[in-house]
Coordinates of C-alpha atoms and ligand atoms in Angstrom, one line a residue:
M1 CA 126.3 123.1 92.5
I2 CA 128.5 125.5 90.5
F3 CA 130.5 124.1 87.7
K4 CA 133.5 126.0 86.6
L5 CA 135.4 124.3 83.8
S6 CA 139.2 124.1 84.0
E7 CA 141.4 125.3 81.1
E8 CA 142.0 121.6 80.2
Q9 CA 138.3 120.9 80.1
K10 CA 137.7 124.0 77.9
N11 CA 140.4 122.7 75.5
V12 CA 138.8 119.3 75.3
V13 CA 135.5 121.0 74.4
Q14 CA 137.2 123.1 71.7
A15 CA 139.0 120.1 70.3
A16 CA 135.8 118.0 70.1
R17 CA 133.9 120.9 68.5
D18 CA 136.6 121.5 65.9
F19 CA 136.8 117.8 65.1
A20 CA 133.0 117.5 64.7
Q21 CA 132.8 120.5 62.4
T22 CA 135.8 119.4 60.3
Y23 CA 135.3 115.7 60.0
L24 CA 131.8 114.7 61.0
L25 CA 129.6 117.5 59.5
P26 CA 130.5 117.2 55.8
E27 CA 128.9 113.8 55.2
V28 CA 126.6 113.4 58.1
I29 CA 123.5 113.6 55.9
E30 CA 124.8 111.0 53.4
R31 CA 125.9 108.6 56.2
D32 CA 122.4 108.8 57.7
E33 CA 120.7 108.2 54.3
E34 CA 123.0 105.3 53.3
Q35 CA 123.2 103.8 56.8
R36 CA 127.0 104.1 56.6
F37 CA 129.1 103.7 59.6
P38 CA 131.7 106.5 60.1
T39 CA 134.7 104.2 59.9
E40 CA 137.4 106.7 59.0
E41 CA 135.9 109.4 61.3
I42 CA 136.0 107.0 64.3
R43 CA 139.6 106.0 63.5
K44 CA 140.4 109.7 63.7
M45 CA 138.5 110.0 66.9
G46 CA 140.7 107.3 68.3
E47 CA 143.8 109.2 67.2
M48 CA 142.4 112.3 69.0
G49 CA 141.9 110.2 72.2
F50 CA 138.1 110.3 72.2
M51 CA 137.6 106.6 72.2
G52 CA 139.3 105.8 75.5
M53 CA 139.0 109.1 77.3
L54 CA 138.6 107.6 80.8
V55 CA 141.2 104.8 80.4
S56 CA 144.4 105.4 82.2
P57 CA 147.5 106.3 80.1
K58 CA 149.1 103.0 81.3
Y59 CA 146.6 101.2 78.9
G60 CA 146.8 103.8 76.1
G61 CA 143.9 105.9 77.2
G62 CA 143.5 109.7 77.8
G63 CA 143.3 109.5 81.6
M64 CA 140.7 112.2 81.6
D65 CA 137.9 113.0 84.0
T66 CA 134.2 112.2 83.6
L67 CA 133.3 115.9 83.0
S68 CA 135.7 116.1 80.1
Y69 CA 134.2 112.9 78.7
V70 CA 130.6 114.3 79.0
L71 CA 131.6 117.6 77.4
A72 CA 133.4 116.0 74.5
L73 CA 130.5 113.5 73.8
R74 CA 128.0 116.4 73.8
E75 CA 130.1 118.2 71.1
I76 CA 130.3 115.1 68.9
A77 CA 126.5 114.4 69.4
K78 CA 125.6 118.0 68.3
I79 CA 126.8 117.1 64.9
D80 CA 126.6 113.3 64.6
A81 CA 124.7 111.3 67.1
S82 CA 125.7 108.0 65.4
A83 CA 129.4 108.7 66.0
A84 CA 128.5 109.8 69.5
V85 CA 126.9 106.5 70.4
C86 CA 129.8 104.5 69.0
M87 CA 132.1 106.7 71.3
S88 CA 129.8 106.2 74.3
V89 CA 129.6 102.5 74.0
N90 CA 133.3 102.0 73.5
N91 CA 134.2 104.3 76.4
S92 CA 131.4 103.6 78.9
L93 CA 130.2 100.1 78.2
V94 CA 133.4 98.4 77.2
C95 CA 136.7 100.1 78.2
W96 CA 135.4 101.0 81.6
V97 CA 134.5 97.4 82.7
L98 CA 137.7 96.0 81.3
E99 CA 139.8 98.5 83.2
S100 CA 137.7 98.2 86.4
Y101 CA 137.4 94.4 86.6
G102 CA 139.5 92.8 83.8
S103 CA 142.6 90.8 84.6
E104 CA 146.0 92.1 83.4
H105 CA 145.7 89.6 80.5
I106 CA 142.4 91.2 79.4
K107 CA 143.7 94.7 79.8
S108 CA 146.9 94.2 77.9
K109 CA 145.4 92.1 75.1
Y110 CA 142.0 94.0 74.6
L111 CA 141.9 97.3 76.5
I112 CA 145.0 98.8 74.8
P113 CA 143.7 98.5 71.2
L114 CA 140.2 99.5 72.3
A115 CA 141.4 102.7 74.0
S116 CA 142.9 104.0 70.8
A117 CA 140.1 102.6 68.5
Q118 CA 142.5 100.3 66.7
A119 CA 139.7 97.9 67.7
I120 CA 136.0 98.8 68.6
G121 CA 134.0 97.2 71.3
A122 CA 130.3 96.3 71.8
F123 CA 128.2 95.4 74.8
C124 CA 125.9 92.4 74.5
L125 CA 123.2 92.4 77.2
S126 CA 119.8 92.6 75.5
E127 CA 118.2 89.6 74.0
P128 CA 115.1 88.9 71.8
E129 CA 113.2 88.2 75.0
S130 CA 115.2 90.1 77.6
G131 CA 115.3 93.9 77.4
S132 CA 114.2 95.9 80.4
D133 CA 114.1 92.7 82.5
A134 CA 117.8 92.2 82.2
T135 CA 118.1 89.4 84.8
A136 CA 116.1 87.1 82.4
Q137 CA 119.2 86.1 80.4
H138 CA 118.6 83.2 78.1
T139 CA 122.2 83.2 76.7
T140 CA 124.2 80.5 78.6
A141 CA 127.9 80.1 79.3
I142 CA 128.3 76.7 80.8
E143 CA 131.6 75.9 82.5
Q144 CA 133.6 73.1 81.0
E145 CA 137.1 71.9 81.8
D146 CA 139.1 74.7 80.4
H147 CA 136.5 77.0 78.9
F148 CA 132.9 78.2 79.0
L149 CA 130.6 77.1 76.2
L150 CA 128.6 80.1 75.1
N151 CA 125.2 79.8 73.3
G152 CA 122.4 82.3 72.7
T153 CA 121.4 85.4 70.7
K154 CA 121.9 89.1 71.6
N155 CA 119.8 91.8 70.1
W156 CA 120.2 95.6 69.3
I157 CA 124.0 95.5 69.6
T158 CA 125.5 98.9 68.9
N159 CA 128.8 98.5 66.9
G160 CA 127.6 94.9 66.3
N161 CA 129.5 94.4 63.1
T162 CA 132.2 97.0 63.5
A163 CA 133.3 95.6 66.8
S164 CA 136.2 93.2 67.1
Y165 CA 135.5 92.5 70.8
Y166 CA 132.3 92.0 72.7
V167 CA 131.6 92.2 76.4
V168 CA 128.9 89.4 76.7
I169 CA 126.6 88.9 79.7
A170 CA 125.4 85.3 80.0
Q171 CA 123.9 82.9 82.5
S172 CA 126.3 80.2 83.8
N173 CA 124.3 78.9 86.7
P174 CA 120.5 79.4 86.2
E175 CA 119.5 78.1 89.7
K176 CA 121.4 81.0 91.2
K177 CA 119.3 83.4 89.1
Y178 CA 121.1 86.7 88.6
K179 CA 123.9 85.7 90.9
G180 CA 124.8 83.0 88.3
I181 CA 125.4 85.6 85.6
N182 CA 128.9 86.2 84.3
A183 CA 130.6 88.7 82.0
F184 CA 133.0 87.6 79.3
L185 CA 135.3 89.2 76.7
V186 CA 134.5 87.4 73.4
E187 CA 136.3 87.9 70.1
K188 CA 134.2 88.4 67.0
S189 CA 136.7 86.2 65.0
W190 CA 136.1 83.1 67.2
E191 CA 134.3 80.1 65.7
G192 CA 130.6 80.1 66.3
V193 CA 130.2 83.9 66.5
V194 CA 127.7 84.9 63.9
V195 CA 126.8 88.5 63.1
G196 CA 123.1 88.7 62.3
K197 CA 121.0 91.2 60.3
K198 CA 121.7 94.9 60.4
E199 CA 118.7 96.8 61.8
N200 CA 117.1 99.4 59.5
K201 CA 116.6 102.1 62.1
M202 CA 114.5 105.2 62.4
G203 CA 117.5 107.2 63.7
I204 CA 121.2 107.0 64.5
R205 CA 121.4 105.3 61.1
G206 CA 125.1 105.8 60.8
S207 CA 125.6 103.5 63.7
D208 CA 125.8 99.8 63.2
T209 CA 123.2 97.8 65.1
H210 CA 123.0 94.0 64.7
S211 CA 121.9 90.9 66.4
I212 CA 124.8 88.5 67.3
M213 CA 124.5 84.8 67.6
F214 CA 126.8 82.7 69.7
Q215 CA 126.8 79.0 68.6
N216 CA 128.9 76.7 70.8
V217 CA 131.6 79.4 71.2
R218 CA 134.5 78.2 73.4
V219 CA 135.4 81.1 75.6
P220 CA 138.7 80.5 77.5
K221 CA 138.4 80.8 81.2
E222 CA 140.9 83.7 81.2
N223 CA 138.3 85.7 79.3
L224 CA 135.9 85.8 82.3
I225 CA 135.7 89.4 83.4
G226 CA 136.2 89.8 87.1
E227 CA 134.6 87.5 89.6
S228 CA 132.3 84.6 88.8
G229 CA 128.7 85.3 89.6
K230 CA 129.2 89.1 89.4
G231 CA 128.3 89.6 85.8
F232 CA 124.9 91.1 86.5
N233 CA 126.2 93.6 89.0
Y234 CA 128.9 94.6 86.5
A235 CA 126.2 95.1 83.9
M236 CA 124.3 97.4 86.2
E237 CA 127.5 99.4 87.1
I238 CA 128.3 99.6 83.4
L239 CA 124.9 101.0 82.6
N240 CA 125.1 103.6 85.4
G241 CA 128.1 105.0 83.6
G242 CA 126.6 104.4 80.2
R243 CA 123.5 106.4 81.1
I244 CA 125.7 109.5 81.7
G245 CA 127.0 109.0 78.2
I246 CA 123.6 108.8 76.7
A247 CA 122.5 111.8 78.7
A248 CA 125.4 113.7 77.2
Q249 CA 124.5 112.4 73.7
A250 CA 120.9 113.6 74.2
L251 CA 122.1 116.9 75.5
G252 CA 124.2 117.3 72.3
I253 CA 121.3 116.4 70.1
A254 CA 119.1 119.0 71.8
E255 CA 121.7 121.7 71.6
G256 CA 122.4 121.0 68.0
A257 CA 118.7 121.4 67.2
Y258 CA 118.5 124.6 69.4
E259 CA 121.5 126.2 67.7
L260 CA 120.1 125.5 64.3
S261 CA 116.7 126.9 65.3
L262 CA 118.2 130.0 66.8
A263 CA 120.2 130.8 63.6
Y264 CA 117.3 130.0 61.3
S265 CA 114.9 132.1 63.3
K266 CA 117.2 135.1 62.9
Q267 CA 117.4 134.9 59.2
R268 CA 113.9 133.7 58.2
K269 CA 111.4 136.5 57.8
A270 CA 107.6 136.3 58.1
F271 CA 105.1 139.2 58.4
G272 CA 107.8 141.7 57.7
E273 CA 110.4 140.7 60.3
A274 CA 112.7 137.9 61.5
I275 CA 110.6 135.1 63.0
C276 CA 112.7 135.3 66.2
N277 CA 110.9 138.5 66.9
H278 CA 107.5 136.8 67.0
Q279 CA 106.5 135.7 70.5
A280 CA 105.4 132.2 69.3
I281 CA 109.1 131.5 68.3
R282 CA 110.8 133.5 71.1
F283 CA 109.0 131.5 73.8
K284 CA 109.9 128.2 72.1
L285 CA 113.6 129.3 72.1
A286 CA 113.4 130.4 75.7
D287 CA 111.9 127.0 76.7
M288 CA 114.6 125.1 74.7
A289 CA 117.4 127.1 76.3
T290 CA 116.0 126.5 79.8
R291 CA 115.5 122.8 79.4
I292 CA 119.0 122.4 77.8
E293 CA 120.6 124.3 80.7
A294 CA 118.8 122.0 83.2
S295 CA 120.0 118.9 81.3
Y296 CA 123.5 120.3 81.2
L297 CA 123.5 120.8 85.0
L298 CA 122.1 117.3 85.6
C299 CA 124.7 115.7 83.3
L300 CA 127.6 117.5 85.0
Q301 CA 126.2 116.7 88.5
A302 CA 126.1 113.0 87.6
A303 CA 129.6 113.2 86.1
Q304 CA 131.0 115.0 89.1
K305 CA 129.5 112.4 91.5
R306 CA 131.0 109.6 89.5
Q307 CA 134.4 111.4 89.4
A308 CA 134.3 111.8 93.2
G309 CA 133.7 108.0 93.6
E310 CA 130.2 108.4 95.0
D311 CA 127.1 106.4 94.2
F312 CA 125.7 108.2 91.1
S313 CA 123.1 105.7 89.9
K314 CA 120.1 108.0 90.7
E315 CA 121.8 111.1 89.3
A316 CA 122.7 109.2 86.1
A317 CA 119.1 108.1 85.7
M318 CA 117.9 111.7 86.3
A319 CA 120.3 113.1 83.8
K320 CA 119.3 110.5 81.2
I321 CA 115.6 110.9 81.6
F322 CA 115.6 114.6 81.6
S323 CA 118.2 115.0 78.7
S324 CA 116.5 112.5 76.5
E325 CA 113.0 114.0 77.0
T326 CA 114.6 117.4 76.4
A327 CA 116.2 116.1 73.2
M328 CA 112.8 114.7 71.9
W329 CA 110.9 117.8 72.8
T330 CA 113.5 120.3 71.5
T331 CA 114.1 118.5 68.2
T332 CA 110.3 118.3 67.6
E333 CA 110.0 122.1 68.3
A334 CA 113.1 122.7 66.1
V335 CA 111.3 121.0 63.1
Q336 CA 108.2 123.2 63.9
I337 CA 110.3 126.4 63.9
H338 CA 111.8 125.4 60.6
G339 CA 108.4 124.8 59.1
G340 CA 108.5 122.9 55.8
Y341 CA 112.3 123.2 55.7
G342 CA 112.4 121.3 59.0
Y343 CA 110.7 118.4 57.3
V344 CA 113.4 117.9 54.6
K345 CA 116.9 116.5 55.1
E346 CA 119.2 119.4 54.2
Y347 CA 118.3 121.3 57.3
H348 CA 119.5 118.6 59.8
V349 CA 116.7 119.0 62.3
E350 CA 114.5 116.1 61.0
R351 CA 117.5 113.8 61.4
L352 CA 118.1 115.1 64.9
M353 CA 114.4 114.5 65.8
R354 CA 114.8 110.9 64.6
D355 CA 118.1 110.5 66.4
A356 CA 116.6 111.9 69.7
K357 CA 114.0 109.1 70.0
I358 CA 116.5 106.3 70.8
T359 CA 117.9 108.2 73.8
Q360 CA 114.5 107.5 75.5
I361 CA 114.9 103.8 74.8
Y362 CA 118.4 102.4 74.9
E363 CA 120.6 101.9 78.0
G364 CA 117.4 101.7 80.0
T365 CA 114.1 103.2 78.8
S366 CA 112.6 106.3 80.5
E367 CA 110.4 103.9 82.4
I368 CA 113.4 102.0 83.8
Q369 CA 115.1 105.3 84.7
R370 CA 111.9 106.2 86.7
L371 CA 112.1 102.8 88.4
V372 CA 115.8 103.4 89.3
I373 CA 115.0 106.9 90.7
S374 CA 111.9 105.9 92.6
R375 CA 113.8 102.9 94.2
A376 CA 116.5 105.3 95.2
I377 CA 113.9 107.6 96.9
L378 CA 111.5 105.0 98.3
G379 CA 113.4 101.7 98.4
K380 CA 112.4 98.6 96.3
Ligands
LIG401 N1 123.5 100.1 90.0 C1 124.2 99.1 90.6 N2 123.6 97.9 91.0 C2 122.4 97.7 90.6 C3 121.6 98.7 89.9 C4 122.2 99.9 89.6 N3 121.6 100.9 88.9 N4 120.3 98.2 89.7 C5 120.3 96.9 90.3 N5 121.6 96.7 90.8 C6 122.0 95.4 91.5 C7 121.2 95.3 92.8 O1 121.9 96.0 93.9 C8 121.3 93.8 93.0 O2 122.6 93.4 93.4 P1 122.9 92.6 94.8 O3 121.7 91.7 95.1 O4 124.2 91.9 94.6 O5 123.0 93.7 95.8 C9 121.1 93.2 91.6 O6 121.6 94.3 90.7 C10 119.7 92.9 91.2 O7 118.9 94.0 91.3 P2 117.4 94.0 91.5 O8 117.0 93.0 92.5 O9 117.0 95.4 91.8 O10 116.9 93.5 90.0 P3 115.5 93.8 89.3 O11 115.4 92.7 88.3 O12 114.4 94.1 90.3 O13 115.8 95.2 88.5 C11 116.6 96.5 86.7 C12 116.9 95.4 87.7 C13 117.0 97.8 87.4 C14 115.2 96.6 86.1 C15 117.6 96.1 85.6 O14 117.3 94.9 85.0 C16 117.8 97.2 84.5 O15 118.5 98.2 84.7 N6 117.1 97.0 83.3 C17 117.4 97.8 82.2 C18 118.4 97.2 81.3 C19 119.0 98.1 80.3 O16 119.2 99.3 80.7 N7 119.3 97.7 79.1 C20 120.0 98.4 78.2 C21 120.6 97.6 77.2 S1 122.2 97.9 76.8 C22 122.2 99.0 75.5 O17 121.2 99.7 75.2 C23 123.5 99.2 75.0 C24 123.7 99.8 73.6 O18 124.1 99.1 72.7 C25 123.5 101.2 73.4

């Protein structure tokens, strides 16, 4: 498959690259160290149209194609993987499902502010005892006369405290197993919504990860997203799209580390010449460039299939697994190329190495991606 970017797509890449250099780079090390969310930077990303890229202009979004989204996300992630995951969650896990399955009430009340980052969204699926086995939902949303009563705890919620609105997956009819699961739009300000502890993470420390407790929260029936009993299917569709976003994030992390390594290897001298002239380093750079190119092509392939309206679940899983493994490997080698300098914060690559690890875990571990791919090849 040949990918030739349009002028519009090239402009999106340039805009995202300029934005990341100007607004994200200056304090990225401090935000990581202080675990500080990039509040002002995300607001600006909203103004630039990066937080609702796929949403139609009717609801305040950019109306852009999936390739543009992937390319922009990669540029943001090259500099700041924490800002990138916030962008990915808002676009892929929240705006997408509201636009695809939400009622007009939900779209006008919630999607419009989310698409411009006047509000931020979060996706609440994982629980203390339900991660990879996502059908095992313990959070319940029991139907009452004019509302659902929501109870339970969600874990590892990206944008957990920053978000104003949560897409919450919960079980309404346990006898029906996953066909009893629903999706809801829940406001953080509602009585009974409690934001739990902030996680002290290895990487993506600028992102805001919390547990969220729902204690007898009355969710109006009009906040049910889509059809009753389809919540698990929506969650799986959401994650197919989300996995393209995380693949793009991982690609950006890998490229960021590669570009820093290339530049460093040209100016660092050892044994009388630049280290890029030593075969030990040249071959690492060659392998990095090759794996990054393959990740890029897998990301664009998944994005293109999605854009064409085809089933892209296998391609998204392939892009995610390959890009996240490339990110982990490339960042580790980047630290090695930098030697002692790679192990300290000023040179960025140690942060990129810590940031890379989560891309093999969230939105479906590498093991879950292999399960998705093998089921697509062999059946269940
Ligand atoms: N795309 C679309 N539909 C899918 C799907 C996919 N990739 N995978 C499963 N489904 C559908 C099936 O078709 C089936 O629907 P129907 O019966 O209506 O046809 C239904 O879902 C149940 O599927 P299975 O019987 O295959 O369910 P399973 O329990 O055997 O396997 C699983 C499901 C694939 C393991 C799933 O639980 C899964 O993807 N787990 C990983 C969860 C995950 O990625 N969590 C990430 C947390 S979110 C996060 O990280 C966000 C963040 O903040 C960054």
